[in-house]
mmCIF file of C-alpha atoms in Angstrom:
data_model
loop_
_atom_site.group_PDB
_atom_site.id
_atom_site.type_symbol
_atom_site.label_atom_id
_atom_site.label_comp_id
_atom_site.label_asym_id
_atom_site.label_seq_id
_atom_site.Cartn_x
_atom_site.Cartn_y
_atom_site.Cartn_z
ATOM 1 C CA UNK M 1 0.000 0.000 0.000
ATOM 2 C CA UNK M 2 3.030 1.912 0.210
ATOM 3 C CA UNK M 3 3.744 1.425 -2.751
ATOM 4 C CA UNK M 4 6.688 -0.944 -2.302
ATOM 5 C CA UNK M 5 7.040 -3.859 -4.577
ATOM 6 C CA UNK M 6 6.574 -7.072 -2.501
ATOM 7 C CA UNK M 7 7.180 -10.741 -3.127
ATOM 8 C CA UNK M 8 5.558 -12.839 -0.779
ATOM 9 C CA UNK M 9 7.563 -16.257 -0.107
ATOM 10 C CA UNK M 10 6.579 -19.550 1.401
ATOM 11 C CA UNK M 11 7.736 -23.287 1.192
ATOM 12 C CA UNK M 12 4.838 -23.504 -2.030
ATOM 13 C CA UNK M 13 5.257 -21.086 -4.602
ATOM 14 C CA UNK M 14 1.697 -21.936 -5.451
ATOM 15 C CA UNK M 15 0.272 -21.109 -1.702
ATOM 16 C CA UNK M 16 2.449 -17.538 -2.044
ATOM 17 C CA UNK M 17 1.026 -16.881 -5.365
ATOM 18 C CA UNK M 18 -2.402 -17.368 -3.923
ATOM 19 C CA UNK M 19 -2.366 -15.715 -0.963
ATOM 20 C CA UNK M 20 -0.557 -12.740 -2.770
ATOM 21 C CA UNK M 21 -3.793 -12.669 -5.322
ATOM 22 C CA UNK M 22 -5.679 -12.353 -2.365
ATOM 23 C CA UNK M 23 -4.113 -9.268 -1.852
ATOM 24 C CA UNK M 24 -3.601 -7.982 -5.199
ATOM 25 C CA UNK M 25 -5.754 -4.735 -4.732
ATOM 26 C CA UNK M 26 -3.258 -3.541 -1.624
ATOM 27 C CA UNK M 27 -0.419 -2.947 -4.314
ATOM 28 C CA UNK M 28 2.135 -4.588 -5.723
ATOM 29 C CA UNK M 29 2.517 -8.225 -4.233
ATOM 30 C CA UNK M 30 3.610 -11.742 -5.975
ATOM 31 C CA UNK M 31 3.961 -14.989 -4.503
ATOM 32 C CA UNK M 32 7.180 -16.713 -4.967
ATOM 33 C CA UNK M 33 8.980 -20.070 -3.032
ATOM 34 C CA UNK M 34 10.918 -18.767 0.035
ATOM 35 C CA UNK M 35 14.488 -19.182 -2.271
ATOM 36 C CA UNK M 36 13.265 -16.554 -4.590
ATOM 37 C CA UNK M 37 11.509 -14.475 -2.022
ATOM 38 C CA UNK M 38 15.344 -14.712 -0.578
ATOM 39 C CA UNK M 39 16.315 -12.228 -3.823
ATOM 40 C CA UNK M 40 14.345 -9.134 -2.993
ATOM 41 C CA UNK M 41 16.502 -6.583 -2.269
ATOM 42 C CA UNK M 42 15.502 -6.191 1.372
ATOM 43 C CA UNK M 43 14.288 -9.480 3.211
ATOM 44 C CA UNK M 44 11.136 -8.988 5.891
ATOM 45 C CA UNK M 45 11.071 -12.673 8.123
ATOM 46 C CA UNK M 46 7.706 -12.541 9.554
ATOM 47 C CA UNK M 47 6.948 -16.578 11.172
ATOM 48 C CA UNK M 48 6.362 -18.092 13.838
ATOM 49 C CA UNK M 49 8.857 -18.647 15.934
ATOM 50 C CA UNK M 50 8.680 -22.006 15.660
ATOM 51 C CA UNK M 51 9.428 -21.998 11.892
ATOM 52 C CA UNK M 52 12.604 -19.156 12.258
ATOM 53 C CA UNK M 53 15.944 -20.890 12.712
ATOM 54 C CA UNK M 54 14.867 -23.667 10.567
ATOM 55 C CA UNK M 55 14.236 -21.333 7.756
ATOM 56 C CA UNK M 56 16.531 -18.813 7.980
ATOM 57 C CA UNK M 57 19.182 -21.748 8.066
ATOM 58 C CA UNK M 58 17.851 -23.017 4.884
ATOM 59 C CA UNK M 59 18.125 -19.608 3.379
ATOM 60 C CA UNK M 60 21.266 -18.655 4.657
ATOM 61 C CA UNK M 61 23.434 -18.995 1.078
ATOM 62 C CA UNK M 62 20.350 -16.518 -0.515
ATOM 63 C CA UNK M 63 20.615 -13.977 2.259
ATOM 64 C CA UNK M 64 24.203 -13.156 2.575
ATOM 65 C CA UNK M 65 25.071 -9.360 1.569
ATOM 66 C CA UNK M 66 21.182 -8.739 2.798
ATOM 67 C CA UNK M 67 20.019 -6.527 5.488
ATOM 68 C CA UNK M 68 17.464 -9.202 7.128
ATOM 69 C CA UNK M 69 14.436 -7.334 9.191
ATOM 70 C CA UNK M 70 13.351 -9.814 11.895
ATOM 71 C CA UNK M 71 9.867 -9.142 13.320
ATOM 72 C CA UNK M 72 9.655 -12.554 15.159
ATOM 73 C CA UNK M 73 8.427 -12.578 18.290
ATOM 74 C CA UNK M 74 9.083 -15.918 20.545
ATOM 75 C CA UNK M 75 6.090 -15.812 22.220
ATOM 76 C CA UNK M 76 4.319 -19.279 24.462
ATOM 77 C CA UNK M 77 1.087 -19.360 25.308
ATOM 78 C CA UNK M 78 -0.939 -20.756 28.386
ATOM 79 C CA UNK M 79 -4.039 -20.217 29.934
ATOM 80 C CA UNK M 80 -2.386 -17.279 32.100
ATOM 81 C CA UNK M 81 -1.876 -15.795 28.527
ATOM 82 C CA UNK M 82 1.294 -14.953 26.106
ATOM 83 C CA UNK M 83 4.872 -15.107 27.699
ATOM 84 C CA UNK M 84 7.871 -14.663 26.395
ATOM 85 C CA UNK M 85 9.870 -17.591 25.420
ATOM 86 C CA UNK M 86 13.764 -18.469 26.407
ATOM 87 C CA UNK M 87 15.600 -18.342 23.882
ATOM 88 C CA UNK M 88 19.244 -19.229 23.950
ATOM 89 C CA UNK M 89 20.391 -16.507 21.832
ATOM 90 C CA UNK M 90 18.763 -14.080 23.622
ATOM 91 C CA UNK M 91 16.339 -13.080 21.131
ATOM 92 C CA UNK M 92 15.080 -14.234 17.756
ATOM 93 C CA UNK M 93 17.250 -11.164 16.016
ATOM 94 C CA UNK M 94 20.439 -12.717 17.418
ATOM 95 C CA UNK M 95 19.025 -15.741 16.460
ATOM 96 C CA UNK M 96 18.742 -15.046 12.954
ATOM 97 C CA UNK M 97 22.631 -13.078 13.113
ATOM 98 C CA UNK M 98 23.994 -16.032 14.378
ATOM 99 C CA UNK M 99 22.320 -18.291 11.417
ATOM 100 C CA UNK M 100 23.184 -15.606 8.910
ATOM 101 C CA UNK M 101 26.776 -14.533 9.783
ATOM 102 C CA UNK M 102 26.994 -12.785 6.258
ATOM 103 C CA UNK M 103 23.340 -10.889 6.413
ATOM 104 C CA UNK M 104 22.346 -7.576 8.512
ATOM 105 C CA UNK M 105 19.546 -8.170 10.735
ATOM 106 C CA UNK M 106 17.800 -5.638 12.109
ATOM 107 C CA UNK M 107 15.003 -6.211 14.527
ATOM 108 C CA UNK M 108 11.885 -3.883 13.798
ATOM 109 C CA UNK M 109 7.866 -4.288 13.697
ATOM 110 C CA UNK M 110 7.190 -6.342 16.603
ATOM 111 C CA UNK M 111 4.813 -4.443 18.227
ATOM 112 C CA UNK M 112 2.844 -2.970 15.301
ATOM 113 C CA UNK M 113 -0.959 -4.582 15.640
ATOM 114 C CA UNK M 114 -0.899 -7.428 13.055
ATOM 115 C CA UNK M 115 -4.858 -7.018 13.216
ATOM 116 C CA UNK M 116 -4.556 -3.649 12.252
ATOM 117 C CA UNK M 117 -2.358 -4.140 9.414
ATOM 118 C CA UNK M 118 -4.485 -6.762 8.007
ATOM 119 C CA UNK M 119 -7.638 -4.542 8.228
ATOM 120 C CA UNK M 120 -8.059 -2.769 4.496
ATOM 121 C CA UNK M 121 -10.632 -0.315 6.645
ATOM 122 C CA UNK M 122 -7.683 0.993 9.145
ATOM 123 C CA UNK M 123 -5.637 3.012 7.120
ATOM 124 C CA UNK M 124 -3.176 5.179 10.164
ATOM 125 C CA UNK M 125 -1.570 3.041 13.012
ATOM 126 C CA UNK M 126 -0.190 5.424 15.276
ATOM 127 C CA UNK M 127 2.697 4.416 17.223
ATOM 128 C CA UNK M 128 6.716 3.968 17.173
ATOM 129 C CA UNK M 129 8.359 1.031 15.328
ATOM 130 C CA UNK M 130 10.979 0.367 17.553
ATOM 131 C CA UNK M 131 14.193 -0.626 15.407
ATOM 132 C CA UNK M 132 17.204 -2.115 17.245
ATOM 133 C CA UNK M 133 20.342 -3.852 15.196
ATOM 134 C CA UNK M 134 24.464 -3.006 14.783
ATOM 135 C CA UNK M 135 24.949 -1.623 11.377
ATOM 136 C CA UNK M 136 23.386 2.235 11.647
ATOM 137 C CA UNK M 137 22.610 2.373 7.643
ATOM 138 C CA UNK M 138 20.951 -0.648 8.060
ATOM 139 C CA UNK M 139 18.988 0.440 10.688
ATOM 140 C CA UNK M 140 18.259 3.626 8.838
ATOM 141 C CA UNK M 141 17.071 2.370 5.444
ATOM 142 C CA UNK M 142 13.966 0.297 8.375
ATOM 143 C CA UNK M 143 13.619 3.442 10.129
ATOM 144 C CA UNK M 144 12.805 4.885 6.830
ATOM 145 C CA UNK M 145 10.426 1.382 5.633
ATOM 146 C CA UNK M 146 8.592 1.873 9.352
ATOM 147 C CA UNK M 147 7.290 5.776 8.425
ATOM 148 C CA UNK M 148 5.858 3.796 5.132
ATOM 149 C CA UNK M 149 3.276 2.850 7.819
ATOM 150 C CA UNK M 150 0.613 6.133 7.996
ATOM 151 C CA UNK M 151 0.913 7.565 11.469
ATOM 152 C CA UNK M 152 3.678 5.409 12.438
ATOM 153 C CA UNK M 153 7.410 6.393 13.406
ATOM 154 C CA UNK M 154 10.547 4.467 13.093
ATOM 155 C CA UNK M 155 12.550 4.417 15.942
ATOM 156 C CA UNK M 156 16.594 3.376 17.076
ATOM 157 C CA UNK M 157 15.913 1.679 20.391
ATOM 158 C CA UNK M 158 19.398 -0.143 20.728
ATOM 159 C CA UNK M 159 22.126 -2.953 19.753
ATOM 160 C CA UNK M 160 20.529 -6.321 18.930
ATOM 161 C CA UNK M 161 21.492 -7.732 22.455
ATOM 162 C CA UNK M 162 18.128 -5.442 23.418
ATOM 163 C CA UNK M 163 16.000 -7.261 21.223
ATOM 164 C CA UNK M 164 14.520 -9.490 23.393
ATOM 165 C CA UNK M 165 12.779 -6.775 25.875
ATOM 166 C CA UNK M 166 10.980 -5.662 22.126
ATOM 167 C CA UNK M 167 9.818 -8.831 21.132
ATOM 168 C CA UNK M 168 8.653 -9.920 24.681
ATOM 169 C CA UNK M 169 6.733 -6.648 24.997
ATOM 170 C CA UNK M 170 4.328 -7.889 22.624
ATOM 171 C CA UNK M 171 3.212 -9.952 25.509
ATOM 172 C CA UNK M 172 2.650 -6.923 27.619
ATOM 173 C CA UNK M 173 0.550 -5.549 25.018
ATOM 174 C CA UNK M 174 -1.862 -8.508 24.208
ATOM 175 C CA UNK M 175 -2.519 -7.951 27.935
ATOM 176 C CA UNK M 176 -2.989 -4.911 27.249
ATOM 177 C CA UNK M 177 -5.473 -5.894 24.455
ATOM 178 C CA UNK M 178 -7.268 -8.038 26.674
ATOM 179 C CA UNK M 179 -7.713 -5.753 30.045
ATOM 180 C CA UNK M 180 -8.419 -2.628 27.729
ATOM 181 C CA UNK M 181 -10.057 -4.050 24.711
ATOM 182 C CA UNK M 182 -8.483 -2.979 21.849
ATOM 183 C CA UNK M 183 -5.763 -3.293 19.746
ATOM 184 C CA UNK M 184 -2.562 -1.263 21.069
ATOM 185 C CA UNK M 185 1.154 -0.323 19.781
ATOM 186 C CA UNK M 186 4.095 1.333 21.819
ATOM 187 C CA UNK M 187 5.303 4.650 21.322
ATOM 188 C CA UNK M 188 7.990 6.775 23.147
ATOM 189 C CA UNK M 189 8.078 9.803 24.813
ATOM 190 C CA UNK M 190 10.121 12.880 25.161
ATOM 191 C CA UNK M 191 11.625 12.724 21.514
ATOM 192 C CA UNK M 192 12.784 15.873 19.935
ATOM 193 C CA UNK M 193 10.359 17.796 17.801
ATOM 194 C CA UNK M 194 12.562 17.118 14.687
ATOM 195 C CA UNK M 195 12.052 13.554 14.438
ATOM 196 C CA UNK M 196 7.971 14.385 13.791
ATOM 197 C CA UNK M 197 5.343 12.531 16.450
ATOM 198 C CA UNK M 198 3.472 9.332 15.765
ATOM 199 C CA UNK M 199 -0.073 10.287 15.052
ATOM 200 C CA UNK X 1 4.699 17.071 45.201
ATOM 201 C CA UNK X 2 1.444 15.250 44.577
ATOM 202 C CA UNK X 3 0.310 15.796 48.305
ATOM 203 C CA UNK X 4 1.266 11.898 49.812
ATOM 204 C CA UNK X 5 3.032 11.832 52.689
ATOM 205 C CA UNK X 6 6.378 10.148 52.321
ATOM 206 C CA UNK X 7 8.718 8.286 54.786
ATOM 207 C CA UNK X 8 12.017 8.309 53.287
ATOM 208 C CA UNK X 9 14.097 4.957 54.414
ATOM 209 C CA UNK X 10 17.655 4.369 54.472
ATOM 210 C CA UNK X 11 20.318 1.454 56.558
ATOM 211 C CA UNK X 12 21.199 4.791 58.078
ATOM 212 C CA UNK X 13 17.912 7.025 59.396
ATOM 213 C CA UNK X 14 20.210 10.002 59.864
ATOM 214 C CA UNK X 15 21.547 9.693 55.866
ATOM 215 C CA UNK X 16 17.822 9.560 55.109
ATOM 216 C CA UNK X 17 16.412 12.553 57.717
ATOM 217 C CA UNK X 18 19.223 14.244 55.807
ATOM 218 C CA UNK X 19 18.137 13.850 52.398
ATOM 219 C CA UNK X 20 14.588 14.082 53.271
ATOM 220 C CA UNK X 21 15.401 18.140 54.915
ATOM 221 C CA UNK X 22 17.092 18.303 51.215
ATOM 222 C CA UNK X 23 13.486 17.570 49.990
ATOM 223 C CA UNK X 24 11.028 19.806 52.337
ATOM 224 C CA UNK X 25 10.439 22.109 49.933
ATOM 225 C CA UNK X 26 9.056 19.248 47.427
ATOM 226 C CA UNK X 27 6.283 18.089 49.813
ATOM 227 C CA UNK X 28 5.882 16.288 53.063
ATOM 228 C CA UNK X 29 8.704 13.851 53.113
ATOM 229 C CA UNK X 30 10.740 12.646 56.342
ATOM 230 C CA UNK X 31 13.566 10.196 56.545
ATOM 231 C CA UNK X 32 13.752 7.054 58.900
ATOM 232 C CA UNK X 33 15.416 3.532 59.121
ATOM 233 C CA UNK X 34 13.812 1.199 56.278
ATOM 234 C CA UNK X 35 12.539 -0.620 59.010
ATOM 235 C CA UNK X 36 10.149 2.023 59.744
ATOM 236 C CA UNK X 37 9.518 3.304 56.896
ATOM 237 C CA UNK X 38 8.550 0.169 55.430
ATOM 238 C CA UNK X 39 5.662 0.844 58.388
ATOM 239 C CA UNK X 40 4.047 2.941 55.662
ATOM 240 C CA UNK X 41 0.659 2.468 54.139
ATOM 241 C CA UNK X 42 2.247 1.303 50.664
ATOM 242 C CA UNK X 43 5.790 0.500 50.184
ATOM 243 C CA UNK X 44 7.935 1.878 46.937
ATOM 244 C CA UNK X 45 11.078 -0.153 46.443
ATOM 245 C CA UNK X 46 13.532 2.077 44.710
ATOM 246 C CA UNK X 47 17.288 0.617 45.186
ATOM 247 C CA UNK X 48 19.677 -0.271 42.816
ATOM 248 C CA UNK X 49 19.361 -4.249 41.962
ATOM 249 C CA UNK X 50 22.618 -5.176 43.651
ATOM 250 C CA UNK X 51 20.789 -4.580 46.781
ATOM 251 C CA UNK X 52 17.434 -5.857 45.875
ATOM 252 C CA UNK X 53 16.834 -9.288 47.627
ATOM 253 C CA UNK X 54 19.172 -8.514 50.806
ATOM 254 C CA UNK X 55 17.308 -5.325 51.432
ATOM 255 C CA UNK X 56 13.642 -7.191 50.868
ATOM 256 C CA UNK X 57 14.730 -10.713 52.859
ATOM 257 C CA UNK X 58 15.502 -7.957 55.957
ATOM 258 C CA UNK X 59 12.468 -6.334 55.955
ATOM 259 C CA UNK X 60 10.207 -9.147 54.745
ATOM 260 C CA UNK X 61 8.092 -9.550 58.284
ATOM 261 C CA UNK X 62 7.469 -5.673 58.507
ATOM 262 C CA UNK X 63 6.389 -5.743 54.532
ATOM 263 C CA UNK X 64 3.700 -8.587 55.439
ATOM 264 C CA UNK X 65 0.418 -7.543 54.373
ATOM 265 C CA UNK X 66 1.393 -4.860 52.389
ATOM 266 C CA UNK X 67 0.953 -3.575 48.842
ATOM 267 C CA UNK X 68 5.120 -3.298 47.596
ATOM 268 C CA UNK X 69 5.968 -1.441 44.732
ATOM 269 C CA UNK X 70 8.936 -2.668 42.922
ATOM 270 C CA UNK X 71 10.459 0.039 40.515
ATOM 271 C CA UNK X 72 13.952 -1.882 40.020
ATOM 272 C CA UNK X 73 15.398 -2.335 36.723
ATOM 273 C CA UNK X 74 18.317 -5.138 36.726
ATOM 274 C CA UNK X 75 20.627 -3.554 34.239
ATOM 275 C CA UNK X 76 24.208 -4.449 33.580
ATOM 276 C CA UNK X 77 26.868 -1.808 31.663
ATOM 277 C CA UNK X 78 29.453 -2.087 29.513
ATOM 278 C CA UNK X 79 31.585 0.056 26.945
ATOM 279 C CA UNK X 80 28.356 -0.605 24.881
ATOM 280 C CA UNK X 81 26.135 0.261 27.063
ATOM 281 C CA UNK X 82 23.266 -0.992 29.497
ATOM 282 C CA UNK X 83 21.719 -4.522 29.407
ATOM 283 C CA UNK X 84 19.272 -6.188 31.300
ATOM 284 C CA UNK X 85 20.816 -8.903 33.784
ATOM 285 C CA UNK X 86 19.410 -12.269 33.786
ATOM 286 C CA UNK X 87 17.506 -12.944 36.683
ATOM 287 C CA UNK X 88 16.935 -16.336 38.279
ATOM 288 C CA UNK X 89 13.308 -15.835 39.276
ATOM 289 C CA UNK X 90 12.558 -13.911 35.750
ATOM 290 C CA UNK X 91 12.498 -10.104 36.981
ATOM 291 C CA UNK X 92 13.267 -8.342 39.983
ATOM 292 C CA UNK X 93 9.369 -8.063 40.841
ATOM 293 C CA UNK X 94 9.149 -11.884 40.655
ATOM 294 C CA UNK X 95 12.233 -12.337 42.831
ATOM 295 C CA UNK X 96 10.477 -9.763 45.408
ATOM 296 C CA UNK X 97 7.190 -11.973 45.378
ATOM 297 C CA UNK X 98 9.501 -14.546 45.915
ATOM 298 C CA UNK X 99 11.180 -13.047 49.050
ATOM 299 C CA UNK X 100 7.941 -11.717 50.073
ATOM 300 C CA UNK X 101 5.383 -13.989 49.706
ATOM 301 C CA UNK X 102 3.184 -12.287 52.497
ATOM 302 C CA UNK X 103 2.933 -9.050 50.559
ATOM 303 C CA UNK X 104 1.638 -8.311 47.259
ATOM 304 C CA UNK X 105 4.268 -7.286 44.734
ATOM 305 C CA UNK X 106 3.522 -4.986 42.098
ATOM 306 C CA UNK X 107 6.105 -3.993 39.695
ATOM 307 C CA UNK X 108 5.576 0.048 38.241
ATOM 308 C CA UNK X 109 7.362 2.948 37.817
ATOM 309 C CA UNK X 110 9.953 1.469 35.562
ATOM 310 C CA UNK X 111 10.393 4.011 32.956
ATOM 311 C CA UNK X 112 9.717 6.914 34.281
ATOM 312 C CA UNK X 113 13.239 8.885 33.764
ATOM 313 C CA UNK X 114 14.343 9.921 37.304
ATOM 314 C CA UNK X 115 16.260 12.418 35.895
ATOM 315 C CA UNK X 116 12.888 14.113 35.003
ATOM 316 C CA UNK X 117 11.262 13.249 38.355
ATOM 317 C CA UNK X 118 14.053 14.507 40.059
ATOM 318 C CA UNK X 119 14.141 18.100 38.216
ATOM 319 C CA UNK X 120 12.241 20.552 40.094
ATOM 320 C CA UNK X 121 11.626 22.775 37.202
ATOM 321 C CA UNK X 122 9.903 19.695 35.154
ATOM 322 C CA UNK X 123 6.586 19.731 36.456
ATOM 323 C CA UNK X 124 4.930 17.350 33.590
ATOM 324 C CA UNK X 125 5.643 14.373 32.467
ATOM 325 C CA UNK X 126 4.440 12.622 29.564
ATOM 326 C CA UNK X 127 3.909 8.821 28.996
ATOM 327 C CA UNK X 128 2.395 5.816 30.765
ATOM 328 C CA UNK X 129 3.688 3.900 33.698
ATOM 329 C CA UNK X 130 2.877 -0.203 32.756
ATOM 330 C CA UNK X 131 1.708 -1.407 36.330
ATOM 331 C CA UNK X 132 2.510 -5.693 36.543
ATOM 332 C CA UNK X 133 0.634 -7.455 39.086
ATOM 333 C CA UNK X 134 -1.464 -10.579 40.103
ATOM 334 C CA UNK X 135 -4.181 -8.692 42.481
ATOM 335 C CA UNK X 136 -5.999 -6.516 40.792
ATOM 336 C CA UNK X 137 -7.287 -4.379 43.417
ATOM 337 C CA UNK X 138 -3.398 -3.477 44.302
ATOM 338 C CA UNK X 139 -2.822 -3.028 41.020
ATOM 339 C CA UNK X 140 -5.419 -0.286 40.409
ATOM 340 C CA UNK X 141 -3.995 1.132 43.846
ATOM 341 C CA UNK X 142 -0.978 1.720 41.813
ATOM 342 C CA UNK X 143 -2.574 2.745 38.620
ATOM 343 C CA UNK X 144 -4.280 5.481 40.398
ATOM 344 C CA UNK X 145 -0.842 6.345 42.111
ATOM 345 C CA UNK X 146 0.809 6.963 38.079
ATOM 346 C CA UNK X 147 -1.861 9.102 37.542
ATOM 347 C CA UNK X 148 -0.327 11.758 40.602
ATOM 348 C CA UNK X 149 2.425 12.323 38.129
ATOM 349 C CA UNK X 150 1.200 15.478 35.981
ATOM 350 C CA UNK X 151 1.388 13.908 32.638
ATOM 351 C CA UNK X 152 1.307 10.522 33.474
ATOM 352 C CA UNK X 153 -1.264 7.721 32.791
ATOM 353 C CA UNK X 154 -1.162 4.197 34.650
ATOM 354 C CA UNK X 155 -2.440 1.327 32.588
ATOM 355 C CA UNK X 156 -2.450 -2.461 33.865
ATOM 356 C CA UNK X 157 0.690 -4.193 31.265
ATOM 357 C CA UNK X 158 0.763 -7.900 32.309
ATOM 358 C CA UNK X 159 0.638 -10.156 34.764
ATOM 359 C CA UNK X 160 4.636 -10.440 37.198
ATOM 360 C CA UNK X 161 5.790 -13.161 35.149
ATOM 361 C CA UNK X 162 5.512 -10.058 32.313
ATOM 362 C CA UNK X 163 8.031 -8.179 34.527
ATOM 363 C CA UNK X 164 11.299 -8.366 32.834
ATOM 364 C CA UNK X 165 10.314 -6.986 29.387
ATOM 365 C CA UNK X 166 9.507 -3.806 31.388
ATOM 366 C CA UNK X 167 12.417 -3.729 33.020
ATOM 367 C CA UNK X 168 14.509 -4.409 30.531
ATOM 368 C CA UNK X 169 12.993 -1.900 28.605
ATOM 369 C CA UNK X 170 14.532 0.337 30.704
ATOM 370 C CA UNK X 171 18.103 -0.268 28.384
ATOM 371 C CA UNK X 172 16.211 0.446 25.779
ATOM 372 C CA UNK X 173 14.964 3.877 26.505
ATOM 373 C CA UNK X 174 18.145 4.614 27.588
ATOM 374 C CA UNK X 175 19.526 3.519 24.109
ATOM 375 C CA UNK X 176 16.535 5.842 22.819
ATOM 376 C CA UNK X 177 18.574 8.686 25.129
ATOM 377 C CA UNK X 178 22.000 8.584 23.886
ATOM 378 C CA UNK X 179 20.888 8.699 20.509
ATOM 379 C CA UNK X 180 18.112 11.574 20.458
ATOM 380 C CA UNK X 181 19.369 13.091 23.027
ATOM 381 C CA UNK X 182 16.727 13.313 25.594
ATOM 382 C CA UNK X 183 15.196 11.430 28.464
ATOM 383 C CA UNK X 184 12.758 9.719 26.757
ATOM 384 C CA UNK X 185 9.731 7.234 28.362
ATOM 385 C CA UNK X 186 7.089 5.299 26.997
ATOM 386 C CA UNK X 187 3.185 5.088 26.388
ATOM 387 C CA UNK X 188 1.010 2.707 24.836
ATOM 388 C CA UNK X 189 -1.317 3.497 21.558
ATOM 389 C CA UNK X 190 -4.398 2.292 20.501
ATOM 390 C CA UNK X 191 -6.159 3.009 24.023
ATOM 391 C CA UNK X 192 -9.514 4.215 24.532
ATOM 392 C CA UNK X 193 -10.421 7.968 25.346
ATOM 393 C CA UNK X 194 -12.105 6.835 28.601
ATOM 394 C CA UNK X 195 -8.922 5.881 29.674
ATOM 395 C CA UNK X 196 -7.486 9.451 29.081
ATOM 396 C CA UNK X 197 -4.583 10.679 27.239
ATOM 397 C CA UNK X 198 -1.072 10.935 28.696
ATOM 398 C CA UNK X 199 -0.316 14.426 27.688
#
């Protein structure tokens, strides 16, 4: 909607195509297996966790030279709720720079409502996409993809070794969801005029 | 400032009579050995993390019954900055329900920047204080306690075991500091109006 060009991946080329069909009036989308996917210029991995090390391993060879944006959040759920996983690496971002030694991953998107992306009615999510990785270009070129997001703002919130306090927030804010009925984000205070306000 | 009466405690009473004088002109505070001032109506633990279980295991009988409000954020530094410490019972507010199991732990207050709360000429301050806690009477307690802070909204964030994501978003913000330059905080989007705005 952005007007970004987008090719959707998954482990059947056929399912991607379909599914990107599906969305053919948002913009610009094709489906492609997860190997071609790989090529894009700029590589989104949104799974489950469940799915992440085993195919970012298998994609590892494609991905090299790429800057890798990891919105995974490693996430276990119980009938107390979501909780954040332990994950050995810390997070799912060092996860993924571990398995990809020869990509840039940048952690970003966690916390932006999933429903609310998905909803062709909701057209401005306000709130900060909080962007955390090593490489500062890297982590520019996502702040910049994040502000593609009406209302949103994109966000440096630290080295990768922080990335696990972003993706277990998303916890925190499905309780949120549930005590307050809605559907929230995260956004941060006290930022300088210059960098404009999430609206 | 917000009109509470606050006992001040310290190992040493005189160290905290001291600092308390320091503070008369802020409001009605006096200083007084932790034992006593954990005699209080609600209890705010504010110490750095080193201390954290020694100070609670002392005062545990005279915290029985209470509401305790555990503001510590278990942060490591290095030449690259802070990072949360790992924790054996998951966060500091878990390892406080732990050491008091007679009192009801509530973890808030997190991410408030103390630099702003301790700047007399700042009298507002923007952005939402996540309250954690299992009983949700104490946890409104609290919520309504957030709202004393001009600025401030309390919203319920999770239940204890939800902790350490809010403490450890503590490095985080601080990232968020050294890079924009400010003392930043945090809120929560997507809320609705009857909850109020933080402003």
């Amino acid at each position: 909607m952005a007007g970004h060009e987008v090719l959707l991946g998954s482990r059947d080329a056929a399912r991607a195509q379909q599914t990107a069909a599906e969305l053919s009036e948002a913009g610009n989308v094709a489906g492609a297996a997860n190997a071609d996917a790989a090529q894009a210029e700029l590589v989104v991995v949104a799974v489950p966790y469940e799915g992440h090390a085993d195919l970012l391993t298998s994609l590892a060879d494609a991905l090299e030279g790429k800057i890798v944006v990891d919105c995974v959040n490693p996430l276990g759920f119980d009938k107390q709720g979501p909780f954040p996983l332990e994950v050995e690496d810390g997070s799912a971002a060092q996860e993924a720079q571990r398995i990809l030694p020869g990509s840039t991953v940048v952690g970003a998107f966690h916390n932006v409502s999933a429903r609310l992306l998905d909803d062709p009615a909701v057209t401005h999510i306000p709130g900060d996409v909080l962007v955390l990785g090593e490489d500062r270009a890297a982590v520019e070129r996502v702040i910049e993809l994040a502000h593609a997001i009406p209302g949103a703002r994109g966000l440096y919130a630290g080295r990768l070794r922080l990335a696990r306090t972003v993706e277990g927030l998303t916890a925190n804010l499905i309780a949120v969801n549930r005590r307050y009925k809605t559907h929230s984000g995260i956004s941060v205070t006290g930022l300088p005029e210059s960098l404009g306000q999430p609206s």
